[in-house]
């Protein structure tokens, strides 16, 4: 229900969007508000990073925190294999292919957490703070664009360093 365009086919996506509009119009106001709230908290990016199997055992707890607007305490394996503890305001979930991400606000700003790297998740009995103008899809798109730019710059820098090293070796020979 979050996003009908994940169906892939433009005609089917349009039909699903029309059906969703009719369903939303038929819902009582309280359920319509809840459905709208859930739709604002889930973004599905159907492209994949690569074919991997993900451990999603913490996903139900994270989903609960997102849907109930509750703070979340996690133990998280950073990319360098360092285990850290964080308390965060969960803002939404993103499914990218078969990989799930939690988008959250921390004391250091907005962060993205890969669900499969969460070792432990505890739902806290404290309301999370959600920015009133928060748009998950926009934040995700900006975040991934920034990530791609960083990767491109890193590849470029390593390529330059390798070329310089090879040139120095050739001169030495």
PDB file of C-alpha atoms in Angstrom:
ATOM      1  CA  UNK A   1       0.000   0.000   0.000  1.00  0.00           C
ATOM      2  CA  UNK A   2       2.935   2.344   0.597  1.00  0.00           C
ATOM      3  CA  UNK A   3       3.807   2.885  -3.027  1.00  0.00           C
ATOM      4  CA  UNK A   4       2.005   1.437  -5.960  1.00  0.00           C
ATOM      5  CA  UNK A   5       4.805   2.258  -8.421  1.00  0.00           C
ATOM      6  CA  UNK A   6       6.894  -0.660  -7.092  1.00  0.00           C
ATOM      7  CA  UNK A   7       4.726  -2.908  -9.271  1.00  0.00           C
ATOM      8  CA  UNK A   8       7.010  -1.919 -12.149  1.00  0.00           C
ATOM      9  CA  UNK A   9       4.554  -1.753 -15.025  1.00  0.00           C
ATOM     10  CA  UNK A  10       3.321   1.830 -15.608  1.00  0.00           C
ATOM     11  CA  UNK A  11      -0.223   0.766 -16.517  1.00  0.00           C
ATOM     12  CA  UNK A  12      -0.526  -1.523 -13.459  1.00  0.00           C
ATOM     13  CA  UNK A  13       0.973   1.166 -11.219  1.00  0.00           C
ATOM     14  CA  UNK A  14      -1.586   3.706 -12.462  1.00  0.00           C
ATOM     15  CA  UNK A  15      -4.422   1.224 -11.905  1.00  0.00           C
ATOM     16  CA  UNK A  16      -3.148   0.410  -8.424  1.00  0.00           C
ATOM     17  CA  UNK A  17      -2.891   4.131  -7.624  1.00  0.00           C
ATOM     18  CA  UNK A  18      -6.523   4.664  -8.730  1.00  0.00           C
ATOM     19  CA  UNK A  19      -7.653   1.695  -6.639  1.00  0.00           C
ATOM     20  CA  UNK A  20      -5.721   2.990  -3.648  1.00  0.00           C
ATOM     21  CA  UNK A  21      -7.346   6.416  -4.064  1.00  0.00           C
ATOM     22  CA  UNK A  22     -10.810   4.814  -4.044  1.00  0.00           C
ATOM     23  CA  UNK A  23      -9.934   2.716  -1.010  1.00  0.00           C
ATOM     24  CA  UNK A  24      -8.601   5.742   0.867  1.00  0.00           C
ATOM     25  CA  UNK A  25     -11.752   7.732   0.049  1.00  0.00           C
ATOM     26  CA  UNK A  26     -13.939   4.906   1.379  1.00  0.00           C
ATOM     27  CA  UNK A  27     -12.083   4.581   4.702  1.00  0.00           C
ATOM     28  CA  UNK A  28     -13.381   6.290   7.843  1.00  0.00           C
ATOM     29  CA  UNK A  29     -11.403   9.448   8.668  1.00  0.00           C
ATOM     30  CA  UNK A  30      -9.439   7.851  11.527  1.00  0.00           C
ATOM     31  CA  UNK A  31      -8.302   4.916   9.368  1.00  0.00           C
ATOM     32  CA  UNK A  32      -7.566   7.234   6.443  1.00  0.00           C
ATOM     33  CA  UNK A  33      -5.268   9.272   8.710  1.00  0.00           C
ATOM     34  CA  UNK A  34      -3.538   6.091   9.898  1.00  0.00           C
ATOM     35  CA  UNK A  35      -3.103   4.829   6.310  1.00  0.00           C
ATOM     36  CA  UNK A  36      -1.699   8.210   5.248  1.00  0.00           C
ATOM     37  CA  UNK A  37       0.670   8.160   8.225  1.00  0.00           C
ATOM     38  CA  UNK A  38       1.931   4.684   7.302  1.00  0.00           C
ATOM     39  CA  UNK A  39       2.347   5.704   3.667  1.00  0.00           C
ATOM     40  CA  UNK A  40       4.551   8.630   4.776  1.00  0.00           C
ATOM     41  CA  UNK A  41       6.742   6.255   6.778  1.00  0.00           C
ATOM     42  CA  UNK A  42       7.539   3.639   4.149  1.00  0.00           C
ATOM     43  CA  UNK A  43       9.442   4.178   0.923  1.00  0.00           C
ATOM     44  CA  UNK A  44      10.251   1.292  -1.413  1.00  0.00           C
ATOM     45  CA  UNK A  45      13.207   1.693  -3.768  1.00  0.00           C
ATOM     46  CA  UNK A  46      12.888  -1.374  -6.033  1.00  0.00           C
ATOM     47  CA  UNK A  47      16.455  -1.271  -7.402  1.00  0.00           C
ATOM     48  CA  UNK A  48      19.087  -3.402  -5.645  1.00  0.00           C
ATOM     49  CA  UNK A  49      22.651  -2.761  -4.517  1.00  0.00           C
ATOM     50  CA  UNK A  50      23.634  -6.386  -5.135  1.00  0.00           C
ATOM     51  CA  UNK A  51      22.201  -9.842  -4.573  1.00  0.00           C
ATOM     52  CA  UNK A  52      22.647 -10.527  -0.845  1.00  0.00           C
ATOM     53  CA  UNK A  53      20.714 -12.400   1.808  1.00  0.00           C
ATOM     54  CA  UNK A  54      19.692 -10.113   4.648  1.00  0.00           C
ATOM     55  CA  UNK A  55      19.083 -10.916   8.323  1.00  0.00           C
ATOM     56  CA  UNK A  56      15.772  -9.169   9.004  1.00  0.00           C
ATOM     57  CA  UNK A  57      15.145 -10.501  12.521  1.00  0.00           C
ATOM     58  CA  UNK A  58      15.052  -6.957  13.976  1.00  0.00           C
ATOM     59  CA  UNK A  59      12.664  -5.620  11.309  1.00  0.00           C
ATOM     60  CA  UNK A  60       9.420  -6.255  13.289  1.00  0.00           C
ATOM     61  CA  UNK A  61      10.684  -4.238  16.283  1.00  0.00           C
ATOM     62  CA  UNK A  62      11.894  -1.444  14.010  1.00  0.00           C
ATOM     63  CA  UNK A  63       8.563  -1.435  12.128  1.00  0.00           C
ATOM     64  CA  UNK A  64       6.749  -1.191  15.456  1.00  0.00           C
ATOM     65  CA  UNK A  65       8.862   1.811  16.495  1.00  0.00           C
ATOM     66  CA  UNK A  66       8.241   3.549  13.157  1.00  0.00           C
ATOM     67  CA  UNK A  67       4.495   2.940  13.132  1.00  0.00           C
ATOM     68  CA  UNK A  68       3.986   3.868  16.797  1.00  0.00           C
ATOM     69  CA  UNK A  69       6.320   6.907  16.724  1.00  0.00           C
ATOM     70  CA  UNK A  70       8.435   5.572  19.595  1.00  0.00           C
ATOM     71  CA  UNK A  71      12.144   6.032  20.245  1.00  0.00           C
ATOM     72  CA  UNK A  72      14.324   3.043  19.538  1.00  0.00           C
ATOM     73  CA  UNK A  73      17.484   1.851  21.254  1.00  0.00           C
ATOM     74  CA  UNK A  74      19.739  -0.250  19.028  1.00  0.00           C
ATOM     75  CA  UNK A  75      23.049  -2.063  19.058  1.00  0.00           C
ATOM     76  CA  UNK A  76      24.431  -1.686  15.546  1.00  0.00           C
ATOM     77  CA  UNK A  77      27.375  -3.152  13.659  1.00  0.00           C
ATOM     78  CA  UNK A  78      29.059  -0.293  11.815  1.00  0.00           C
ATOM     79  CA  UNK A  79      30.653  -1.073   8.445  1.00  0.00           C
ATOM     80  CA  UNK A  80      34.062  -1.459  10.098  1.00  0.00           C
ATOM     81  CA  UNK A  81      32.589  -4.193  12.329  1.00  0.00           C
ATOM     82  CA  UNK A  82      32.483  -1.974  15.419  1.00  0.00           C
ATOM     83  CA  UNK A  83      29.420  -2.498  17.657  1.00  0.00           C
ATOM     84  CA  UNK A  84      27.853   0.805  18.740  1.00  0.00           C
ATOM     85  CA  UNK A  85      24.761   1.712  20.758  1.00  0.00           C
ATOM     86  CA  UNK A  86      22.340   4.406  19.603  1.00  0.00           C
ATOM     87  CA  UNK A  87      19.035   5.854  20.738  1.00  0.00           C
ATOM     88  CA  UNK A  88      17.119   7.279  17.828  1.00  0.00           C
ATOM     89  CA  UNK A  89      13.918   8.773  16.521  1.00  0.00           C
ATOM     90  CA  UNK A  90      12.827   6.370  13.761  1.00  0.00           C
ATOM     91  CA  UNK A  91      11.354   8.311  10.838  1.00  0.00           C
ATOM     92  CA  UNK A  92      10.747   5.669   8.197  1.00  0.00           C
ATOM     93  CA  UNK A  93      11.732   2.470   6.476  1.00  0.00           C
ATOM     94  CA  UNK A  94      13.148   2.059   2.985  1.00  0.00           C
ATOM     95  CA  UNK A  95      13.205  -1.232   1.117  1.00  0.00           C
ATOM     96  CA  UNK A  96      15.899  -1.207  -1.577  1.00  0.00           C
ATOM     97  CA  UNK A  97      15.637  -4.482  -3.406  1.00  0.00           C
ATOM     98  CA  UNK A  98      15.949  -7.101  -0.672  1.00  0.00           C
ATOM     99  CA  UNK A  99      17.748  -4.733   1.708  1.00  0.00           C
ATOM    100  CA  UNK A 100      15.856  -2.759   4.352  1.00  0.00           C
ATOM    101  CA  UNK A 101      17.021   0.518   5.868  1.00  0.00           C
ATOM    102  CA  UNK A 102      15.865   2.565   8.831  1.00  0.00           C
ATOM    103  CA  UNK A 103      16.011   6.318   8.330  1.00  0.00           C
ATOM    104  CA  UNK A 104      16.263   8.020  11.724  1.00  0.00           C
ATOM    105  CA  UNK A 105      17.200  11.206  13.503  1.00  0.00           C
ATOM    106  CA  UNK A 106      19.967  11.076  16.089  1.00  0.00           C
ATOM    107  CA  UNK A 107      21.703  13.694  18.195  1.00  0.00           C
ATOM    108  CA  UNK A 108      24.191  13.937  15.281  1.00  0.00           C
ATOM    109  CA  UNK A 109      21.521  14.488  12.616  1.00  0.00           C
ATOM    110  CA  UNK A 110      19.778  12.217  10.125  1.00  0.00           C
ATOM    111  CA  UNK A 111      21.279   8.751   9.658  1.00  0.00           C
ATOM    112  CA  UNK A 112      20.522   5.584   7.712  1.00  0.00           C
ATOM    113  CA  UNK A 113      20.839   2.180   9.383  1.00  0.00           C
ATOM    114  CA  UNK A 114      20.860  -1.117   7.520  1.00  0.00           C
ATOM    115  CA  UNK A 115      18.385  -3.408   9.294  1.00  0.00           C
ATOM    116  CA  UNK A 116      20.584  -6.497   8.835  1.00  0.00           C
ATOM    117  CA  UNK A 117      23.353  -4.807  10.860  1.00  0.00           C
ATOM    118  CA  UNK A 118      21.117  -4.193  13.880  1.00  0.00           C
ATOM    119  CA  UNK A 119      22.113  -6.754  16.502  1.00  0.00           C
ATOM    120  CA  UNK A 120      19.514  -5.686  19.067  1.00  0.00           C
ATOM    121  CA  UNK A 121      16.528  -3.336  18.964  1.00  0.00           C
ATOM    122  CA  UNK A 122      14.456  -2.225  21.946  1.00  0.00           C
ATOM    123  CA  UNK A 123      11.277  -0.194  21.600  1.00  0.00           C
ATOM    124  CA  UNK A 124      11.296   2.576  24.216  1.00  0.00           C
ATOM    125  CA  UNK A 125       8.230   3.955  25.948  1.00  0.00           C
ATOM    126  CA  UNK A 126       9.145   7.469  24.854  1.00  0.00           C
ATOM    127  CA  UNK A 127       7.622   9.286  21.873  1.00  0.00           C
ATOM    128  CA  UNK A 128       9.933  10.004  18.974  1.00  0.00           C
ATOM    129  CA  UNK A 129      10.199  13.466  17.486  1.00  0.00           C
ATOM    130  CA  UNK A 130       9.246  13.690  13.818  1.00  0.00           C
ATOM    131  CA  UNK A 131       9.962  16.912  11.901  1.00  0.00           C
ATOM    132  CA  UNK A 132       6.624  18.271  10.642  1.00  0.00           C
ATOM    133  CA  UNK A 133       7.865  18.730   7.055  1.00  0.00           C
ATOM    134  CA  UNK A 134       9.769  15.432   6.821  1.00  0.00           C
ATOM    135  CA  UNK A 135       9.502  13.700   3.418  1.00  0.00           C
ATOM    136  CA  UNK A 136      11.093  10.241   3.498  1.00  0.00           C
ATOM    137  CA  UNK A 137      11.291   9.813  -0.291  1.00  0.00           C
ATOM    138  CA  UNK A 138      13.125  13.137  -0.726  1.00  0.00           C
ATOM    139  CA  UNK A 139      15.542  12.448   2.109  1.00  0.00           C
ATOM    140  CA  UNK A 140      16.277   8.965   0.737  1.00  0.00           C
ATOM    141  CA  UNK A 141      16.899  10.277  -2.780  1.00  0.00           C
ATOM    142  CA  UNK A 142      19.216  13.004  -1.479  1.00  0.00           C
ATOM    143  CA  UNK A 143      21.008  10.553   0.805  1.00  0.00           C
ATOM    144  CA  UNK A 144      21.632   8.017  -1.971  1.00  0.00           C
ATOM    145  CA  UNK A 145      22.779  10.738  -4.382  1.00  0.00           C
ATOM    146  CA  UNK A 146      25.238  11.959  -1.755  1.00  0.00           C
ATOM    147  CA  UNK A 147      26.415   8.367  -1.176  1.00  0.00           C
ATOM    148  CA  UNK A 148      27.000   7.845  -4.907  1.00  0.00           C
ATOM    149  CA  UNK A 149      28.926  11.138  -5.103  1.00  0.00           C
ATOM    150  CA  UNK A 150      31.147  10.091  -2.177  1.00  0.00           C
ATOM    151  CA  UNK A 151      31.834   6.699  -3.763  1.00  0.00           C
ATOM    152  CA  UNK A 152      32.629   8.330  -7.126  1.00  0.00           C
ATOM    153  CA  UNK A 153      35.050  10.781  -5.481  1.00  0.00           C
ATOM    154  CA  UNK A 154      36.732   7.918  -3.583  1.00  0.00           C
ATOM    155  CA  UNK A 155      37.129   5.842  -6.752  1.00  0.00           C
ATOM    156  CA  UNK A 156      38.473   8.864  -8.602  1.00  0.00           C
ATOM    157  CA  UNK A 157      40.993   9.624  -5.843  1.00  0.00           C
ATOM    158  CA  UNK A 158      42.192   6.004  -5.707  1.00  0.00           C
ATOM    159  CA  UNK A 159      42.486   5.869  -9.509  1.00  0.00           C
ATOM    160  CA  UNK A 160      44.583   9.060  -9.517  1.00  0.00           C
ATOM    161  CA  UNK A 161      46.813   7.722  -6.726  1.00  0.00           C
ATOM    162  CA  UNK A 162      47.297   4.428  -8.557  1.00  0.00           C
ATOM    163  CA  UNK A 163      48.084   6.217 -11.832  1.00  0.00           C
ATOM    164  CA  UNK A 164      50.627   8.448 -10.063  1.00  0.00           C
ATOM    165  CA  UNK A 165      52.218   5.418  -8.402  1.00  0.00           C
ATOM    166  CA  UNK A 166      52.447   3.563 -11.718  1.00  0.00           C
ATOM    167  CA  UNK A 167      53.923   6.621 -13.408  1.00  0.00           C
ATOM    168  CA  UNK A 168      56.526   6.968 -10.646  1.00  0.00           C
ATOM    169  CA  UNK A 169      57.418   3.276 -10.964  1.00  0.00           C
ATOM    170  CA  UNK A 170      57.771   3.603 -14.753  1.00  0.00           C
ATOM    171  CA  UNK A 171      60.062   6.609 -14.321  1.00  0.00           C
ATOM    172  CA  UNK A 172      62.107   4.710 -11.764  1.00  0.00           C
ATOM    173  CA  UNK A 173      62.520   1.781 -14.164  1.00  0.00           C
TER     174      UNK A 173
END
